[in-house]
Short mmCIF file of C-alpha atoms in Angstrom, two decimals:
data_model
loop_
_atom_site.label_atom_id
_atom_site.label_comp_id
_atom_site.label_asym_id
_atom_site.label_seq_id
_atom_site.Cartn_x
_atom_site.Cartn_y
_atom_site.Cartn_z
CA UNK A 1 -5.13 48.43 -30.16
CA UNK A 2 -3.92 46.51 -27.87
CA UNK A 3 -0.28 46.13 -28.33
CA UNK A 4 0.35 50.33 -28.83
CA UNK A 5 -1.34 50.62 -26.03
CA UNK A 6 0.64 48.22 -23.72
CA UNK A 7 3.94 49.96 -25.41
CA UNK A 8 2.73 53.13 -24.40
CA UNK A 9 2.09 51.93 -20.64
CA UNK A 10 5.79 50.44 -20.46
CA UNK A 11 7.20 53.64 -21.40
CA UNK A 12 5.36 56.15 -19.18
CA UNK A 13 5.95 53.34 -16.16
CA UNK A 14 9.85 54.23 -17.07
CA UNK A 15 9.90 57.51 -17.65
CA UNK A 16 7.97 58.25 -13.92
CA UNK A 17 9.79 60.53 -11.76
CA UNK A 18 9.75 57.66 -9.54
CA UNK A 19 12.19 55.76 -11.74
CA UNK A 20 14.51 59.07 -12.52
CA UNK A 21 17.20 57.27 -10.57
CA UNK A 22 16.86 53.81 -12.16
CA UNK A 23 16.84 55.38 -15.69
CA UNK A 24 19.94 57.61 -15.16
CA UNK A 25 21.80 54.49 -13.94
CA UNK A 26 20.95 52.72 -17.21
CA UNK A 27 21.73 55.52 -19.44
CA UNK A 28 25.23 55.71 -18.03
CA UNK A 29 25.71 52.00 -18.44
CA UNK A 30 24.61 52.09 -21.97
CA UNK A 31 26.56 54.81 -22.87
CA UNK A 32 29.66 54.07 -21.11
CA UNK A 33 29.53 57.24 -18.61
CA UNK A 34 29.74 59.54 -21.76
CA UNK A 35 27.24 62.11 -22.66
CA UNK A 36 26.45 61.86 -26.28
CA UNK A 37 24.29 64.44 -28.68
CA UNK A 38 21.03 62.75 -28.29
CA UNK A 39 18.49 62.12 -31.03
CA UNK A 40 14.96 60.11 -31.46
CA UNK A 41 17.08 57.59 -33.43
CA UNK A 42 19.73 57.29 -30.40
CA UNK A 43 17.12 57.85 -27.52
CA UNK A 44 14.76 54.96 -28.95
CA UNK A 45 18.18 52.67 -29.34
CA UNK A 46 18.23 53.33 -25.61
CA UNK A 47 15.01 52.59 -24.38
CA UNK A 48 14.28 49.81 -26.11
CA UNK A 49 17.68 47.97 -24.61
CA UNK A 50 16.52 49.69 -21.12
CA UNK A 51 12.68 48.41 -21.01
CA UNK A 52 13.95 44.91 -22.78
CA UNK A 53 17.38 44.22 -21.47
CA UNK A 54 18.30 46.22 -18.40
CA UNK A 55 18.45 44.31 -14.94
CA UNK A 56 17.30 46.62 -12.25
CA UNK A 57 19.72 45.99 -9.28
CA UNK A 58 22.11 44.38 -11.78
CA UNK A 59 22.14 40.62 -13.08
CA UNK A 60 20.78 39.67 -9.41
CA UNK A 61 17.74 41.61 -10.16
CA UNK A 62 14.80 41.36 -12.59
CA UNK A 63 14.28 42.79 -16.18
CA UNK A 64 12.64 46.03 -16.42
CA UNK A 65 9.62 44.55 -18.47
CA UNK A 66 9.53 41.90 -15.79
CA UNK A 67 9.28 44.22 -12.93
CA UNK A 68 6.28 46.17 -15.04
CA UNK A 69 4.76 43.30 -15.21
CA UNK A 70 4.65 41.90 -11.93
CA UNK A 71 3.95 45.20 -10.62
CA UNK A 72 0.75 45.78 -13.00
CA UNK A 73 -0.15 42.01 -12.54
CA UNK A 74 -3.54 42.73 -10.74
CA UNK A 75 -4.57 45.48 -13.29
CA UNK A 76 -3.41 43.34 -16.57
CA UNK A 77 -6.12 41.32 -18.45
CA UNK A 78 -5.30 37.93 -19.54
CA UNK A 79 -4.13 39.28 -23.08
CA UNK A 80 -2.19 41.82 -22.14
CA UNK A 81 -0.36 39.28 -19.42
CA UNK A 82 0.14 36.77 -22.50
CA UNK A 83 1.37 39.49 -24.53
CA UNK A 84 4.31 40.75 -21.88
CA UNK A 85 5.33 37.41 -21.09
CA UNK A 86 5.77 36.62 -24.70
CA UNK A 87 7.72 40.15 -25.22
CA UNK A 88 10.06 39.52 -22.11
CA UNK A 89 11.64 36.43 -24.63
CA UNK A 90 12.12 39.31 -27.34
CA UNK A 91 16.13 39.91 -28.26
CA UNK A 92 17.47 42.22 -30.71
CA UNK A 93 18.98 40.44 -34.19
CA UNK A 94 19.80 40.76 -37.25
CA UNK A 95 17.07 40.05 -39.93
CA UNK A 96 17.10 40.17 -43.90
CA UNK A 97 14.15 41.21 -46.09
CA UNK A 98 12.92 37.86 -48.18
CA UNK A 99 9.21 39.42 -48.92
CA UNK A 100 7.29 42.52 -49.22
CA UNK A 101 3.59 43.30 -49.65
CA UNK A 102 3.03 46.64 -50.17
CA UNK A 103 1.48 48.61 -47.81
CA UNK A 104 1.08 46.09 -45.00
CA UNK A 105 4.27 43.94 -44.28
CA UNK A 106 7.44 42.47 -44.35
CA UNK A 107 8.57 38.96 -44.61
CA UNK A 108 11.88 38.71 -42.38
CA UNK A 109 14.28 35.89 -41.97
CA UNK A 110 16.68 35.82 -38.90
CA UNK A 111 20.30 35.35 -40.21
CA UNK A 112 21.83 34.63 -36.62
CA UNK A 113 18.65 32.03 -35.39
CA UNK A 114 16.73 31.22 -38.09
CA UNK A 115 13.21 31.47 -38.78
CA UNK A 116 10.97 33.50 -40.62
CA UNK A 117 8.29 36.61 -39.47
CA UNK A 118 5.99 38.44 -41.08
CA UNK A 119 6.12 42.48 -39.81
CA UNK A 120 3.10 44.31 -40.06
CA UNK A 121 4.33 47.72 -40.50
CA UNK A 122 2.70 49.97 -43.77
CA UNK A 123 5.74 52.31 -43.56
CA UNK A 124 8.79 49.90 -43.43
CA UNK A 125 7.46 48.65 -46.63
CA UNK A 126 8.32 51.51 -48.68
CA UNK A 127 11.84 51.92 -47.05
CA UNK A 128 13.43 48.52 -47.77
CA UNK A 129 13.79 46.28 -50.64
CA UNK A 130 14.33 42.55 -50.95
CA UNK A 131 17.72 41.38 -49.10
CA UNK A 132 17.52 44.88 -47.31
CA UNK A 133 18.97 44.36 -43.67
CA UNK A 134 17.42 45.12 -40.19
CA UNK A 135 18.85 45.10 -36.68
CA UNK A 136 15.51 44.93 -34.51
CA UNK A 137 13.58 43.45 -31.89
CA UNK A 138 10.61 41.83 -33.00
CA UNK A 139 7.50 41.46 -30.76
CA UNK A 140 5.06 39.23 -31.56
CA UNK A 141 1.31 40.05 -31.39
CA UNK A 142 -0.94 36.97 -32.42
CA UNK A 143 0.54 35.10 -35.49
CA UNK A 144 2.42 38.53 -36.53
CA UNK A 145 4.74 40.83 -35.19
CA UNK A 146 5.86 44.19 -34.79
CA UNK A 147 8.83 46.44 -34.42
CA UNK A 148 9.79 47.31 -30.63
CA UNK A 149 10.95 50.76 -31.52
CA UNK A 150 11.55 51.03 -35.06
CA UNK A 151 14.43 49.32 -36.88
CA UNK A 152 18.30 50.09 -38.39
CA UNK A 153 17.99 49.41 -41.81
CA UNK A 154 20.85 48.71 -43.79
CA UNK A 155 21.85 48.42 -47.44
CA UNK A 156 22.81 44.46 -48.90
CA UNK A 157 26.02 44.89 -49.08
CA UNK A 158 26.67 45.09 -45.18
CA UNK A 159 25.45 41.67 -44.71
CA UNK A 160 28.73 39.74 -45.15
CA UNK A 161 30.83 42.19 -43.36
CA UNK A 162 28.57 42.43 -40.36
CA UNK A 163 27.74 38.96 -39.78
CA UNK A 164 31.59 38.55 -39.67
CA UNK A 165 32.05 40.90 -36.50
CA UNK A 166 28.83 39.57 -35.36
CA UNK A 167 30.61 35.72 -35.20
CA UNK A 168 33.61 37.07 -33.60
CA UNK A 169 31.78 38.59 -30.96
CA UNK A 170 29.81 35.79 -30.62
CA UNK A 171 32.87 33.38 -30.00
CA UNK A 172 34.15 35.96 -27.77
CA UNK A 173 31.10 35.57 -25.76
CA UNK A 174 31.50 31.79 -25.12
CA UNK A 175 34.79 32.07 -23.98
CA UNK A 176 33.21 34.01 -21.14
CA UNK A 177 30.53 31.78 -20.13
CA UNK A 178 31.40 29.23 -17.38
CA UNK A 179 30.90 25.43 -18.05
CA UNK A 180 27.70 23.98 -18.22
CA UNK A 181 25.92 27.51 -18.42
CA UNK A 182 23.56 27.88 -21.41
CA UNK A 183 25.47 30.02 -23.96
CA UNK A 184 23.46 30.19 -27.54
CA UNK A 185 22.42 32.75 -29.66
CA UNK A 186 19.64 33.43 -27.64
CA UNK A 187 21.73 34.20 -24.55
CA UNK A 188 24.24 36.06 -26.55
CA UNK A 189 21.51 38.46 -28.13
CA UNK A 190 20.07 39.27 -24.53
CA UNK A 191 23.48 40.02 -23.07
CA UNK A 192 25.25 41.64 -25.89
CA UNK A 193 22.67 42.44 -28.93
CA UNK A 194 22.53 45.80 -28.01
CA UNK A 195 25.89 45.73 -29.45
CA UNK A 196 25.14 45.18 -33.21
CA UNK A 197 24.36 48.51 -33.55
CA UNK A 198 27.65 49.66 -32.38
CA UNK A 199 29.02 47.55 -34.97
CA UNK A 200 27.12 49.09 -37.61
CA UNK A 201 28.19 52.24 -36.67
CA UNK A 202 31.99 51.37 -36.72
CA UNK A 203 31.19 49.71 -40.28
CA UNK A 204 29.43 52.76 -41.73
CA UNK A 205 32.44 54.75 -40.72
CA UNK A 206 34.74 52.56 -42.58
CA UNK A 207 32.61 51.92 -45.45
CA UNK A 208 32.51 54.79 -48.23
CA UNK A 209 29.96 57.32 -47.71
CA UNK A 210 27.72 57.20 -50.65
CA UNK A 211 27.53 54.47 -53.65
CA UNK A 212 28.05 57.52 -56.27
CA UNK A 213 31.19 58.53 -55.09
CA UNK A 214 33.82 58.87 -58.19
CA UNK A 215 36.68 57.58 -56.29
CA UNK A 216 35.91 55.97 -52.99
CA UNK A 217 38.83 54.84 -50.82
CA UNK A 218 39.09 51.80 -48.42
CA UNK A 219 39.98 52.82 -45.25
CA UNK A 220 42.72 50.50 -43.48
CA UNK A 221 39.81 48.57 -41.43
CA UNK A 222 38.22 47.73 -44.55
CA UNK A 223 41.34 46.71 -46.18
CA UNK A 224 42.21 44.44 -43.16
CA UNK A 225 38.75 43.28 -43.64
CA UNK A 226 38.82 41.88 -47.18
CA UNK A 227 42.10 40.34 -46.14
CA UNK A 228 40.83 38.84 -43.27
CA UNK A 229 37.92 37.59 -45.51
CA UNK A 230 40.73 36.00 -48.05
CA UNK A 231 42.43 34.27 -45.33
CA UNK A 232 39.24 32.75 -43.87
CA UNK A 233 38.75 31.11 -47.20
CA UNK A 234 42.07 29.66 -47.46
CA UNK A 235 42.37 28.32 -44.42
CA UNK A 236 38.41 26.81 -44.08
CA UNK A 237 40.09 24.78 -47.66
CA UNK A 238 43.23 24.15 -45.46
CA UNK A 239 41.22 22.15 -42.57
CA UNK A 240 40.65 19.82 -45.17
CA UNK A 241 43.76 19.42 -47.03
CA UNK A 242 45.78 16.47 -46.84
CA UNK A 243 49.33 17.10 -44.88
CA UNK A 244 52.39 15.37 -44.93
CA UNK A 245 53.30 15.90 -41.32
CA UNK A 246 49.96 13.80 -40.64
CA UNK A 247 50.75 10.90 -42.68
CA UNK A 248 48.44 12.62 -45.93
CA UNK A 249 44.92 12.90 -43.80
CA UNK A 250 43.61 16.37 -43.26
CA UNK A 251 43.58 18.09 -40.00
CA UNK A 252 39.66 17.47 -39.60
CA UNK A 253 40.37 14.00 -39.86
CA UNK A 254 43.04 13.52 -37.20
CA UNK A 255 41.45 15.65 -34.84
CA UNK A 256 38.87 13.02 -33.93
CA UNK A 257 41.10 11.25 -31.62
CA UNK A 258 42.88 12.43 -28.84
CA UNK A 259 46.41 11.31 -29.97
CA UNK A 260 45.38 13.01 -33.35
CA UNK A 261 44.50 16.42 -31.82
CA UNK A 262 47.59 16.12 -30.25
CA UNK A 263 49.55 16.16 -33.79
CA UNK A 264 47.35 18.85 -35.17
CA UNK A 265 48.24 21.26 -31.87
CA UNK A 266 52.20 20.12 -32.99
CA UNK A 267 51.58 21.45 -36.81
CA UNK A 268 49.73 24.66 -35.11
CA UNK A 269 52.75 25.33 -33.02
CA UNK A 270 55.17 24.86 -35.64
CA UNK A 271 53.26 27.07 -37.76
CA UNK A 272 52.84 29.69 -34.83
CA UNK A 273 56.82 29.57 -34.79
CA UNK A 274 57.11 30.36 -37.98
CA UNK A 275 54.91 33.54 -37.88
CA UNK A 276 51.77 31.80 -38.83
CA UNK A 277 53.16 30.01 -41.96
CA UNK A 278 53.34 26.62 -42.44
CA UNK A 279 56.94 24.49 -42.44
CA UNK A 280 57.28 24.81 -46.08
CA UNK A 281 56.98 28.95 -45.56
CA UNK A 282 54.15 28.40 -48.43
CA UNK A 283 51.00 30.38 -48.19
CA UNK A 284 50.11 33.58 -46.24
CA UNK A 285 50.77 33.86 -42.88
CA UNK A 286 47.35 33.20 -40.45
CA UNK A 287 46.50 33.99 -36.98
CA UNK A 288 46.96 30.31 -35.24
CA UNK A 289 44.75 31.35 -32.42
CA UNK A 290 42.03 32.15 -35.12
CA UNK A 291 42.26 28.59 -37.10
CA UNK A 292 42.52 26.66 -33.55
CA UNK A 293 38.58 28.13 -33.17
CA UNK A 294 37.89 26.78 -37.15
CA UNK A 295 38.98 23.67 -35.85
CA UNK A 296 36.87 23.60 -32.45
CA UNK A 297 40.39 23.17 -30.39
CA UNK A 298 39.96 26.39 -28.41
CA UNK A 299 37.40 25.90 -25.54
CA UNK A 300 35.01 23.87 -23.79
CA UNK A 301 33.37 26.52 -21.80
CA UNK A 302 29.47 27.17 -22.19
CA UNK A 303 28.65 24.04 -24.01
CA UNK A 304 25.67 22.00 -22.36
CA UNK A 305 25.72 18.37 -21.89
CA UNK A 306 23.00 16.06 -22.91
CA UNK A 307 21.74 15.56 -19.51
CA UNK A 308 21.25 19.39 -18.90
CA UNK A 309 18.54 20.01 -20.81
CA UNK A 310 15.20 20.20 -19.81
CA UNK A 311 13.71 17.43 -22.19
CA UNK A 312 9.85 16.99 -22.86
CA UNK A 313 9.64 13.55 -22.87
CA UNK A 314 12.46 10.96 -21.58
CA UNK A 315 12.56 9.53 -25.24
CA UNK A 316 14.27 13.06 -26.47
CA UNK A 317 16.98 12.37 -23.44
CA UNK A 318 17.48 8.93 -24.99
CA UNK A 319 18.23 10.26 -28.37
CA UNK A 320 20.20 13.11 -27.25
CA UNK A 321 22.67 10.97 -25.08
CA UNK A 322 23.09 8.57 -28.18
CA UNK A 323 24.24 11.52 -30.31
CA UNK A 324 26.49 12.69 -27.55
CA UNK A 325 28.51 9.53 -27.17
CA UNK A 326 28.71 8.18 -31.00
CA UNK A 327 29.88 11.95 -31.98
CA UNK A 328 32.55 12.05 -29.03
CA UNK A 329 33.81 8.62 -29.94
CA UNK A 330 33.82 9.60 -34.09
CA UNK A 331 36.22 12.57 -32.57
CA UNK A 332 33.92 15.54 -33.11
CA UNK A 333 34.90 18.28 -31.09
CA UNK A 334 33.12 19.48 -27.81
CA UNK A 335 31.68 22.52 -29.61
CA UNK A 336 30.44 20.20 -32.51
CA UNK A 337 29.12 17.93 -30.01
CA UNK A 338 27.19 20.53 -28.15
CA UNK A 339 25.76 21.91 -31.59
CA UNK A 340 24.22 18.69 -32.63
CA UNK A 341 22.47 18.35 -29.33
CA UNK A 342 20.94 21.90 -29.14
CA UNK A 343 19.93 21.05 -32.70
CA UNK A 344 18.20 17.86 -31.68
CA UNK A 345 16.32 20.12 -28.49
CA UNK A 346 15.36 23.11 -31.24
CA UNK A 347 13.62 20.40 -33.30
CA UNK A 348 11.74 18.60 -30.16
CA UNK A 349 10.47 22.20 -28.97
CA UNK A 350 9.04 22.59 -32.41
CA UNK A 351 7.99 19.13 -33.87
CA UNK A 352 7.64 17.14 -30.61
CA UNK A 353 8.07 13.48 -32.69
CA UNK A 354 6.55 10.29 -31.13
CA UNK A 355 8.17 7.30 -32.01
CA UNK A 356 9.41 3.88 -30.40
CA UNK A 357 13.07 3.67 -31.43
CA UNK A 358 15.23 6.14 -30.54
CA UNK A 359 17.91 4.89 -32.63
CA UNK A 360 16.20 6.30 -35.81
CA UNK A 361 16.59 9.50 -34.65
CA UNK A 362 19.96 9.47 -33.15
CA UNK A 363 21.12 8.42 -36.53
CA UNK A 364 19.48 11.04 -38.44
CA UNK A 365 20.62 13.79 -35.71
CA UNK A 366 24.26 12.46 -36.52
CA UNK A 367 24.02 12.31 -39.93
CA UNK A 368 22.12 16.02 -40.21
CA UNK A 369 25.10 17.32 -37.69
CA UNK A 370 28.16 15.79 -40.54
CA UNK A 371 26.22 17.52 -43.15
CA UNK A 372 26.32 21.01 -41.67
CA UNK A 373 29.96 20.38 -40.68
CA UNK A 374 30.46 19.50 -44.32
CA UNK A 375 31.61 15.85 -42.47
CA UNK A 376 30.93 12.99 -45.47
CA UNK A 377 32.60 10.05 -43.41
CA UNK A 378 28.99 9.30 -42.09
CA UNK A 379 26.52 8.04 -44.58
CA UNK A 380 22.88 7.03 -44.27
CA UNK A 381 23.60 3.52 -45.08
CA UNK A 382 26.49 3.59 -42.64
CA UNK A 383 24.55 4.51 -40.06
CA UNK A 384 21.79 2.59 -40.57
CA UNK A 385 24.24 -0.69 -40.47
CA UNK A 386 25.59 0.76 -37.18
CA UNK A 387 22.07 1.02 -35.57
CA UNK A 388 20.29 -1.75 -37.00
CA UNK A 389 17.73 0.88 -38.64
CA UNK A 390 16.43 1.70 -42.27
CA UNK A 391 17.87 4.01 -44.15
CA UNK A 392 14.97 5.58 -45.70
CA UNK A 393 13.93 5.92 -41.98
CA UNK A 394 16.96 8.26 -41.52
CA UNK A 395 16.71 10.22 -44.80
CA UNK A 396 12.86 10.79 -43.93
CA UNK A 397 13.79 11.92 -40.47
CA UNK A 398 16.95 13.92 -41.80
CA UNK A 399 14.43 16.12 -44.05
CA UNK A 400 11.59 16.84 -41.32
CA UNK A 401 14.73 18.30 -39.46
CA UNK A 402 16.30 20.31 -42.35
CA UNK A 403 12.95 21.70 -42.98
CA UNK A 404 11.87 22.03 -39.47
CA UNK A 405 14.52 24.11 -38.46
CA UNK A 406 14.89 25.46 -41.99
CA UNK A 407 18.55 24.60 -42.17
CA UNK A 408 21.17 26.09 -44.43
CA UNK A 409 24.72 25.69 -45.45
CA UNK A 410 27.23 27.03 -42.89
CA UNK A 411 24.51 27.70 -40.45
CA UNK A 412 25.12 30.10 -37.61
CA UNK A 413 23.45 27.86 -34.86
CA UNK A 414 24.94 24.44 -35.45
CA UNK A 415 27.89 25.16 -37.77
CA UNK A 416 31.47 25.26 -35.92
CA UNK A 417 32.85 26.18 -39.53
CA UNK A 418 33.63 29.43 -40.95
CA UNK A 419 31.42 30.60 -43.75
CA UNK A 420 32.80 31.20 -47.17
CA UNK A 421 32.78 34.96 -48.53
CA UNK A 422 29.47 35.10 -48.51
CA UNK A 423 28.33 38.09 -50.47
CA UNK A 424 31.48 39.37 -51.19
CA UNK A 425 31.33 39.95 -54.75
CA UNK A 426 28.58 42.39 -54.40
CA UNK A 427 30.52 44.31 -51.69
CA UNK A 428 33.68 44.56 -53.63
CA UNK A 429 31.53 45.86 -56.66
CA UNK A 430 29.87 48.46 -54.58
CA UNK A 431 33.28 49.65 -53.31
CA UNK A 432 35.40 49.46 -56.81
CA UNK A 433 32.22 51.13 -58.40
#
């Protein structure tokens, strides 16, 4: 099989004596200058990262897989060259098993970027069940996919704590990005995706070792995690709670103007002075820095403006600009505006819609973004009146966007809100078994 042969050629390439020094430098970087007790699983994790994510000569150099393709280009046939070009885009991600065809394949859902993928692998079908989680890199082969170097398989109750850790790490990644530099999930997974396995290791140390323990005890880290989950849920509701300090309006409503943002900032400063509590002293103490992030007040770096995208048609750029201007006027945060533009870009890359009136699609994108952020101030009829278009056109386009991108509540790709405590009932039931 061509894909098998090509992967073996890549492994032989990096294991050649001529690349001993390169491999050694990568080894030190991956393991942070430590010398771990090596096993096949750990070695495969390193080799996967080395082949696909490691840059020769630092960030100014090329990924190993690209260097391999360029050096072997004269000896590659067209099919091999096409496969390698597609593999160069592959990143590690977190997947959930949604379907199993015994003895043939599994269908995986990407929990971070969306999308579903059929993976041909007879052995994996006997090792997973529906809702099992996999940390892996998928390589496209025709219309299906294959695993790069196996996968880390996790039980379903890891979903909520692991997603929480990944989202926190993703926000930290965005803080590091410079203004105007592309910073979506693909960029994060390319640069920091290898750390997901480390998160799994840390969680595994804290969770009880077996479902069959008679008296599983909670480590301090797990207890802290559960407290954070409850606080996240409490303050997710707080964002939409009318406050006397804001004249009966909610924080999320008020931040839509510059003056309103300053008033909310004052409320948050007062909370910080009260040790994270509201002025009344009611409710639990909370990390005000985290609350600012939930409101979208913490950053503008790493966000791409509409005119920075490589639109495949001029009309798509016009739609993006209309969306950007109107959401900014409506008081959406910079991150929310950037997410709306990213949503439109992702849709046009998949669907390539054709139209004469950009306002119809702009209204649909605005409506979609508002729905994702649970903002009910925009209605289809209200947007139709504002842009002078038919409301049924907005409705049809909204449905196309939702179905094409497989949008979900609190979608990681486009939503700034913390999700509710997803899967916590199952997680707690296991802990308290």
